[in-house]
């Protein structure tokens, strides 16, 4: 088992409100980890700390041999220039709750943007690879549409293809189906299921307990900025030791 | 049975309903005709007043294509174009600065808007024109060393005055445009590994430009008209040329009308251009248009003094 991500003592406060109270987490290559928890428990913030969209106030994240945003020098963490941080961030594919597609670019334009600008691929090469990815998420037919012409489920599938285009080591999903109409949730989960089957390392913040039970290798339950339960889904979901986790699960499973 | 129309005169019983081919007479709108007629009458009165007034229309026609006027209009166009380009450049530069993480850059941009939006553009033109009184020489080591009066000609003063002033308005417009591009797209660009500069150039600014295009169209039209203020600093644009002619021949109103015709022609062409430009950039879906309409409303909203 090779580690892909190791978060150490992550703390984050917004003003006087402490959102994350020193979280540790390890994710291995090929593993699918689902983070569950009631809203306001800090699970999205934790995910955003892992890829440094939020800078943690304490602790650090190690990804594939390097510490995010810092360099270890004489026993201290020295901040990295923004360009090197961005290079690290591009190793973690991110899928957002609200898709965040580039509104002025077509579907294809969204997917080739990163490879062309950041990786320096030629347009032809980027487009060829992008079409392959769009095929994979079932959006190749819409390659020349603009985001405003797509349904939520279609947008999210394009967003997944866009993140995959950077060939990230790990894919992060921040409540990828929470903004979707109920009948559109299935098509996005299907794409994610296929990714998991293909061996993609995934950290998924979600409310979809069914998906976690079926696809996750491990689940984490967060409550009030702390990890209360961690383990294989069958164990955590059916037999949680922590009473607050039990009460949370009984509410969402009801 | 329910056949009882005797009880109420207004109730229409089924038995009395007409056939499908019944004649239909739409409501007449007599007041539309009356008000329309009144306006036409009024226009006719105004038109007649000018026709019989003390205006020599032949003189208007004669000077409409006079070389001095055409040259002046050329200068008007040139000043407007240069000032607009300068204004847009400054607007983007300071608009981006207004949203900088660096508080000193933010303050500098605020100061720029405060000073140049807070004073009359005519005053600014006069100050630029007389800047040599403050700085007799323009000296930048290794680059330029000259008398200020030679550098700041009336043309340069006009472009600086109008452009720097326009830039202060556009700074606020650009700031609003950038802010209205959804933050999520910026985050998405960052997670793809794009630097802040790449994100600004490739993701934020193209969308900002689309949002502010209608405002820029208004700026262009406004600039064409404001350039007439340069007449006061001896710049030989169209109004100044017209004045120089009527000081000699006394045909004051005739030459002012000549100017009005050319300004109207210019603004009409710009309006048409603006329409097509907006239509061209509005092709990617209705959402963009909605945003733009909203933004137009925003841009025209008077800004509260505290925001300035």
XYZ file of C-alpha atoms in Angstrom:
562
model
C 0.000 0.000 0.000
C 1.590 3.238 -1.187
C 0.402 6.446 0.396
C -0.926 9.147 -1.949
C -2.070 11.756 0.565
C -1.231 12.271 4.206
C -2.829 15.118 6.129
C -1.211 15.932 9.458
C -2.904 17.951 12.200
C -4.994 20.150 9.888
C -6.484 23.095 11.731
C -8.560 25.868 10.195
C -10.408 28.806 11.721
C -12.558 31.476 10.139
C -12.292 34.385 12.529
C -12.880 33.005 16.000
C -14.795 30.011 14.661
C -12.635 26.888 14.670
C -13.826 24.746 11.746
C -11.170 22.025 11.767
C -9.652 20.882 15.042
C -6.486 19.054 14.025
C -7.361 16.357 11.496
C -5.150 13.455 10.428
C -5.882 11.372 7.368
C -4.050 8.933 5.122
C -5.211 7.877 1.685
C -3.493 5.150 -0.317
C -3.192 4.942 -4.098
C -6.207 3.277 -5.657
C -8.309 3.886 -2.569
C -11.753 5.507 -2.589
C -12.450 7.425 0.599
C -15.819 9.025 1.329
C -16.126 11.801 3.890
C -19.592 11.960 5.457
C -21.016 14.194 8.127
C -23.753 16.707 8.871
C -23.616 20.086 7.116
C -21.359 22.474 8.966
C -19.137 19.659 10.180
C -16.217 21.059 8.136
C -15.909 18.279 5.567
C -15.804 20.607 2.554
C -13.323 22.868 4.315
C -11.157 19.838 5.030
C -11.194 18.881 1.337
C -10.352 22.472 0.364
C -7.480 22.436 2.847
C -6.106 19.272 1.253
C -5.638 21.043 -2.099
C -4.866 24.417 -0.483
C -7.869 26.282 -1.850
C -7.992 27.176 1.833
C -4.656 27.541 3.564
C -4.700 25.578 6.816
C -3.856 27.581 9.952
C -1.951 24.624 11.306
C -0.698 21.266 10.128
C 0.211 20.337 6.573
C -0.694 18.065 3.686
C 1.774 15.717 2.065
C 0.971 14.637 -1.481
C 3.126 12.148 -3.324
C 6.464 13.129 -1.847
C 5.971 16.881 -1.346
C 4.280 19.114 1.191
C 1.514 21.272 -0.318
C 2.486 24.925 -0.457
C 5.680 24.541 1.552
C 9.221 23.346 1.459
C 10.856 21.739 4.464
C 13.964 23.748 5.216
C 15.994 23.574 8.457
C 13.135 22.055 10.362
C 10.523 24.622 9.329
C 7.992 24.889 6.500
C 8.867 27.714 4.104
C 6.061 28.985 1.858
C 6.442 28.178 -1.846
C 6.026 30.721 -4.660
C 2.519 30.637 -6.091
C 3.613 29.051 -9.362
C 5.003 25.985 -7.585
C 1.914 25.737 -5.376
C -0.233 25.745 -8.515
C 1.876 22.952 -9.996
C 1.209 20.930 -6.834
C -2.492 21.771 -6.921
C -2.749 20.488 -10.481
C -1.836 17.011 -9.116
C -5.140 17.013 -7.242
C -8.141 17.077 -9.570
C -11.042 18.997 -8.037
C -14.745 18.634 -8.786
C -16.915 21.337 -7.234
C -20.480 21.289 -5.991
C -21.401 24.096 -8.392
C -19.353 22.746 -11.357
C -17.490 26.050 -11.881
C -17.156 25.533 -15.621
C -15.615 28.402 -17.591
C -18.731 30.101 -18.942
C -17.010 31.642 -21.963
C -15.523 28.365 -23.188
C -17.184 25.448 -24.920
C -17.222 22.007 -23.320
C -14.095 21.102 -25.288
C -12.534 24.482 -24.457
C -13.039 23.800 -20.758
C -11.271 20.455 -20.951
C -8.269 21.590 -23.042
C -7.648 24.768 -21.013
C -5.474 23.211 -18.290
C -3.422 20.895 -20.515
C -2.694 23.700 -22.984
C -1.969 26.528 -20.558
C -0.356 24.658 -17.690
C 1.141 21.586 -19.357
C 1.938 23.335 -22.634
C 0.301 20.738 -24.857
C -0.448 21.643 -28.469
C -4.090 22.310 -29.252
C -4.343 19.231 -31.466
C -2.928 16.939 -28.813
C -5.017 18.490 -26.029
C -8.180 18.195 -28.132
C -7.522 14.580 -29.026
C -7.078 13.655 -25.387
C -10.030 15.818 -24.302
C -12.325 14.056 -26.757
C -11.266 10.734 -25.258
C -12.168 11.969 -21.785
C -15.473 13.436 -22.967
C -16.218 10.055 -24.516
C -15.495 8.474 -21.159
C -18.013 10.711 -19.337
C -20.538 10.482 -22.187
C -20.271 14.126 -23.228
C -18.424 13.886 -26.565
C -21.578 14.792 -28.503
C -21.783 18.103 -26.648
C -18.149 19.106 -27.208
C -19.041 22.382 -28.917
C -21.863 23.399 -26.539
C -21.466 26.145 -23.977
C -21.999 25.409 -20.264
C -25.187 27.513 -20.200
C -26.723 25.033 -22.655
C -26.140 21.982 -20.428
C -28.090 20.364 -17.605
C -26.513 20.189 -14.151
C -25.605 16.530 -14.573
C -23.973 17.240 -17.926
C -22.048 20.161 -16.466
C -20.729 18.005 -13.666
C -19.611 15.278 -16.074
C -17.721 17.907 -18.102
C -16.179 19.205 -14.865
C -14.973 15.680 -14.089
C -13.429 15.392 -17.569
C -11.757 18.784 -17.107
C -10.190 17.677 -13.830
C -9.093 14.324 -15.316
C -7.423 16.122 -18.221
C -4.604 17.206 -15.899
C -3.913 13.521 -15.146
C -4.065 14.141 -11.413
C -2.725 11.686 -8.868
C -5.866 12.019 -6.774
C -9.385 13.195 -7.583
C -11.211 15.303 -4.995
C -15.007 15.616 -5.149
C -16.731 18.317 -3.093
C -20.392 17.285 -2.825
C -20.551 16.627 -6.569
C -24.259 15.772 -6.626
C -25.634 18.171 -4.001
C -26.594 20.871 -6.506
C -28.277 18.457 -8.927
C -31.928 17.702 -9.509
C -32.627 14.219 -8.098
C -33.062 12.602 -11.511
C -29.599 13.839 -12.616
C -27.665 12.437 -9.654
C -27.449 8.943 -11.138
C -25.502 9.862 -14.285
C -22.794 11.627 -12.242
C -22.496 8.821 -9.701
C -22.223 6.360 -12.599
C -19.199 8.247 -13.986
C -17.633 8.279 -10.505
C -18.326 4.579 -10.048
C -16.514 3.851 -13.318
C -13.548 5.953 -12.208
C -13.387 4.044 -8.933
C -13.518 0.737 -10.786
C -10.667 1.930 -13.001
C -8.478 2.361 -9.924
C -8.610 6.166 -9.570
C -7.668 7.424 -6.117
C -10.633 9.444 -4.891
C -11.572 11.526 -1.866
C -15.302 12.223 -1.997
C -17.220 14.565 0.283
C -20.803 13.458 -0.157
C -24.278 13.025 1.274
C -24.855 9.919 -0.861
C -24.650 7.186 1.792
C -25.627 4.589 -0.803
C -22.687 5.537 -3.000
C -20.329 5.437 -0.003
C -21.562 2.025 1.018
C -21.209 0.636 -2.485
C -18.011 2.254 -3.790
C -15.883 3.460 -0.859
C -13.027 1.396 0.524
C -13.174 3.453 3.683
C -15.508 6.102 5.036
C -14.779 8.921 7.436
C -17.509 10.558 9.490
C -16.793 14.144 10.567
C -18.694 15.970 13.280
C -17.867 19.474 14.526
C -14.486 19.616 12.805
C -13.272 16.292 14.077
C -13.037 12.807 12.618
C -15.315 10.669 14.793
C -15.330 7.412 12.846
C -13.083 5.920 10.212
C -13.169 2.458 8.696
C -14.712 0.144 6.120
C -18.244 1.237 5.147
C -20.024 -1.910 6.305
C -18.590 -1.491 9.770
C -18.914 2.295 10.171
C -22.323 2.608 8.555
C -24.001 -0.285 10.304
C -22.254 -0.378 13.635
C -20.869 3.046 14.634
C -19.425 3.290 18.132
C -19.701 7.050 18.543
C -23.204 8.103 19.716
C -23.198 11.353 17.689
C -22.226 9.427 14.555
C -25.014 6.981 15.315
C -27.524 9.811 15.619
C -26.274 11.421 12.367
C -26.492 8.147 10.467
C -29.911 7.302 11.834
C -31.128 10.666 10.538
C -29.693 10.296 7.013
C -30.515 6.598 6.679
C -34.085 7.070 7.922
C -83.908 24.295 -16.720
C -81.123 26.901 -16.408
C -82.641 29.101 -19.084
C -83.141 32.154 -16.902
C -81.527 35.261 -18.432
C -84.404 37.295 -17.100
C -82.833 37.242 -13.626
C -79.642 39.088 -14.726
C -79.095 41.215 -17.801
C -75.282 40.732 -17.709
C -75.303 36.948 -17.606
C -74.799 35.452 -21.040
C -76.644 32.190 -21.366
C -75.272 29.349 -23.487
C -78.286 29.555 -25.781
C -77.374 33.137 -26.748
C -73.711 32.421 -27.633
C -72.859 33.382 -31.257
C -71.438 30.997 -33.848
C -67.680 30.531 -34.480
C -67.720 32.962 -37.421
C -68.923 35.899 -35.349
C -67.409 39.259 -36.336
C -64.719 40.502 -33.937
C -64.120 44.213 -33.473
C -60.976 44.954 -31.392
C -60.963 47.817 -28.910
C -60.129 51.182 -30.437
C -57.434 53.350 -28.877
C -58.515 56.895 -29.751
C -56.013 58.447 -27.307
C -53.121 56.877 -29.156
C -54.236 58.668 -32.291
C -54.811 61.938 -30.480
C -51.501 61.948 -28.602
C -49.653 60.875 -31.736
C -51.300 63.646 -33.688
C -50.376 66.212 -31.051
C -46.712 65.187 -31.146
C -46.621 65.381 -34.936
C -48.156 68.828 -34.750
C -45.571 69.917 -32.196
C -42.716 68.612 -34.330
C -44.143 70.440 -37.339
C -44.276 73.682 -35.366
C -40.673 73.299 -34.232
C -39.604 72.372 -37.754
C -41.365 75.383 -39.224
C -39.879 77.689 -36.595
C -36.395 76.649 -37.636
C -37.278 76.831 -41.324
C -38.469 80.426 -41.139
C -36.024 81.444 -38.364
C -32.901 83.487 -38.819
C -30.828 80.612 -40.142
C -29.221 80.571 -43.536
C -29.557 76.884 -44.349
C -27.474 77.347 -47.453
C -24.558 78.347 -45.215
C -25.070 75.190 -43.145
C -24.958 73.102 -46.332
C -21.952 74.996 -47.601
C -19.824 74.486 -44.485
C -20.960 70.907 -43.877
C -18.216 69.673 -46.187
C -15.759 72.546 -45.743
C -12.163 71.376 -45.498
C -11.567 72.998 -42.105
C -14.636 71.313 -40.624
C -13.746 67.906 -42.051
C -10.190 68.231 -40.737
C -11.617 69.281 -37.382
C -13.896 66.260 -37.341
C -10.866 64.112 -38.120
C -9.152 65.525 -35.027
C -12.341 64.942 -33.037
C -12.299 61.277 -34.057
C -8.571 60.949 -33.373
C -8.793 62.535 -29.894
C -11.810 60.388 -29.024
C -10.154 57.169 -30.174
C -6.837 57.862 -28.407
C -8.565 58.999 -25.205
C -10.836 55.948 -25.224
C -7.889 53.583 -25.666
C -6.036 55.346 -22.847
C -9.174 55.243 -20.681
C -9.710 51.520 -21.275
C -6.060 50.720 -20.506
C -6.166 52.776 -17.301
C -9.574 51.351 -16.413
C -8.298 47.783 -16.631
C -5.016 48.562 -14.860
C -6.653 50.367 -11.938
C -9.701 48.093 -11.937
C -7.411 45.102 -11.373
C -5.495 47.093 -8.754
C -8.727 47.858 -6.898
C -9.105 44.128 -6.303
C -5.457 43.482 -5.471
C -4.434 41.625 -2.335
C -1.999 44.480 -1.724
C -3.696 47.239 0.308
C -1.330 49.903 -1.018
C -2.209 49.107 -4.635
C -5.887 49.116 -3.660
C -5.446 52.520 -2.034
C -3.614 53.951 -5.075
C -6.457 52.855 -7.354
C -9.011 54.309 -4.964
C -7.097 57.591 -4.898
C -7.036 57.722 -8.698
C -10.795 57.268 -8.914
C -11.408 59.703 -6.096
C -9.389 62.498 -7.697
C -10.295 62.086 -11.349
C -13.936 61.178 -10.943
C -14.388 63.822 -8.289
C -13.338 66.827 -10.384
C -14.884 68.233 -13.583
C -13.330 66.982 -16.794
C -13.156 70.540 -18.138
C -11.061 71.521 -15.120
C -8.797 68.533 -15.689
C -8.310 69.524 -19.324
C -7.276 73.029 -18.286
C -4.853 71.640 -15.685
C -3.217 69.254 -18.162
C -2.984 72.094 -20.687
C -1.240 74.302 -18.106
C 0.828 71.557 -16.495
C 3.986 73.334 -17.671
C 3.344 75.958 -15.003
C 3.976 73.263 -12.380
C 6.627 71.231 -14.164
C 8.506 73.438 -16.660
C 10.651 70.502 -17.803
C 9.858 66.860 -18.374
C 13.001 64.979 -17.403
C 13.244 61.203 -17.201
C 16.946 60.213 -16.981
C 18.150 58.533 -20.155
C 14.737 58.766 -21.796
C 13.492 62.271 -22.265
C 14.502 65.808 -21.398
C 12.323 68.492 -22.930
C 10.334 71.602 -22.186
C 6.888 70.612 -20.923
C 5.141 73.031 -23.328
C 6.702 71.164 -26.231
C 5.571 67.794 -24.903
C 2.051 68.622 -23.753
C 0.587 70.073 -26.923
C -3.155 70.777 -26.991
C -3.635 67.338 -28.565
C -1.662 65.570 -25.841
C -3.466 67.575 -23.147
C -6.844 66.677 -24.669
C -6.031 62.956 -24.867
C -4.601 62.915 -21.340
C -7.455 64.938 -19.868
C -10.248 62.946 -21.478
C -8.511 59.567 -21.240
C -7.432 59.821 -17.618
C -10.908 61.023 -16.643
C -12.620 58.220 -18.570
C -10.228 55.735 -16.986
C -11.487 56.682 -13.536
C -15.048 55.771 -14.534
C -13.967 52.601 -16.295
C -11.949 51.555 -13.237
C -15.194 51.162 -11.326
C -16.830 49.437 -14.280
C -13.967 46.970 -14.652
C -13.930 46.328 -10.923
C -17.648 45.538 -11.031
C -17.178 43.345 -14.094
C -14.360 41.344 -12.518
C -16.294 40.930 -9.272
C -19.317 39.646 -11.125
C -17.388 36.754 -12.732
C -18.180 33.934 -10.382
C -15.408 33.148 -7.874
C -15.761 29.414 -8.472
C -14.246 29.724 -11.937
C -11.154 31.313 -10.410
C -10.860 28.419 -7.944
C -11.336 25.920 -10.761
C -8.524 27.581 -12.711
C -6.280 27.428 -9.644
C -6.924 23.721 -9.136
C -5.942 23.175 -12.784
C -2.619 24.784 -11.908
C -3.148 28.148 -13.605
C -1.218 31.037 -12.059
C -3.053 34.210 -10.984
C -1.873 35.953 -14.150
C -3.071 33.140 -16.415
C -6.380 33.000 -14.566
C -6.858 36.749 -14.966
C -5.930 36.798 -18.660
C -7.670 33.644 -19.824
C -10.650 33.206 -17.508
C -11.610 36.444 -15.748
C -10.809 39.227 -18.219
C -12.465 37.718 -21.328
C -15.699 37.403 -19.380
C -15.264 40.858 -17.870
C -14.787 42.321 -21.336
C -18.074 40.831 -22.493
C -19.876 42.169 -19.480
C -18.564 45.700 -19.889
C -18.873 45.905 -23.678
C -22.178 47.826 -23.544
C -20.606 50.267 -21.105
C -17.619 50.713 -23.420
C -20.026 51.461 -26.250
C -21.587 54.209 -24.153
C -18.093 55.451 -23.307
C -17.203 55.714 -26.986
C -20.346 57.717 -27.702
C -19.750 59.925 -24.678
C -16.113 60.440 -25.609
C -16.997 61.642 -29.102
C -19.106 64.376 -27.528
C -16.784 65.208 -24.620
C -13.932 65.752 -27.079
C -15.654 69.049 -27.924
C -14.412 70.310 -24.546
C -10.935 70.317 -26.068
C -12.055 73.394 -28.011
C -11.403 75.371 -24.806
C -7.700 74.492 -24.805
C -7.050 75.654 -28.361
C -7.139 72.163 -29.806
C -8.227 72.484 -33.439
C -10.948 69.863 -33.337
C -14.309 70.381 -35.006
C -15.990 72.721 -32.511
C -12.845 74.837 -32.266
C -12.647 74.994 -36.057
C -16.305 76.036 -36.236
C -15.715 78.752 -33.646
C -12.746 80.119 -35.543
C -14.905 80.367 -38.646
C -17.871 82.055 -37.017
C -15.664 84.567 -35.213
C -14.857 85.776 -38.713
C -18.077 85.362 -40.704
C -20.595 85.697 -37.860
C -22.634 82.645 -38.924
C -22.685 81.357 -35.349
C -25.739 79.161 -35.302
C -25.119 77.854 -38.820
C -21.684 76.502 -37.883
C -22.916 75.085 -34.582
C -25.572 73.238 -36.568
C -22.867 71.916 -38.887
C -21.134 70.487 -35.807
C -24.405 69.006 -34.538
C -24.886 67.184 -37.849
C -21.408 65.651 -37.713
C -21.651 64.689 -34.035
C -25.006 63.035 -34.686
C -23.562 61.181 -37.658
C -20.673 59.966 -35.508
C -22.778 58.844 -32.567
C -25.259 57.140 -34.909
C -22.489 55.105 -36.523
C -21.139 54.194 -33.061
C -24.596 53.153 -31.843
C -25.029 50.855 -34.817
C -21.567 49.414 -34.233
C -22.378 48.861 -30.570
C -25.565 46.992 -31.491
C -23.739 44.558 -33.758
C -20.836 44.126 -31.349
C -23.218 43.212 -28.539
C -25.131 40.853 -30.775
C -21.893 39.195 -31.866
C -20.732 38.618 -28.302
C -24.175 37.580 -27.109
C -24.268 34.322 -29.054
C -23.312 31.880 -26.319
C -26.644 31.492 -24.656
C -29.254 33.438 -22.798
C -27.508 33.331 -19.421
C -24.795 35.687 -20.599
C -27.377 38.150 -21.871
C -29.213 38.127 -18.585
C -26.024 38.876 -16.689
C -25.213 41.630 -19.084
C -28.595 43.272 -18.687
C -28.218 43.110 -14.984
C -24.757 44.565 -15.248
C -25.901 47.397 -17.492
C -28.341 48.386 -14.808
C -25.572 48.215 -12.258
C -23.195 50.306 -14.295
C -25.725 53.101 -14.737
C -26.646 53.106 -11.092
C -25.262 56.190 -9.413
C -22.455 55.154 -7.117
C -22.894 56.081 -3.488
C -20.343 58.690 -2.335
C -18.881 56.256 0.193
C -17.933 53.857 -2.599
C -16.058 56.484 -4.599
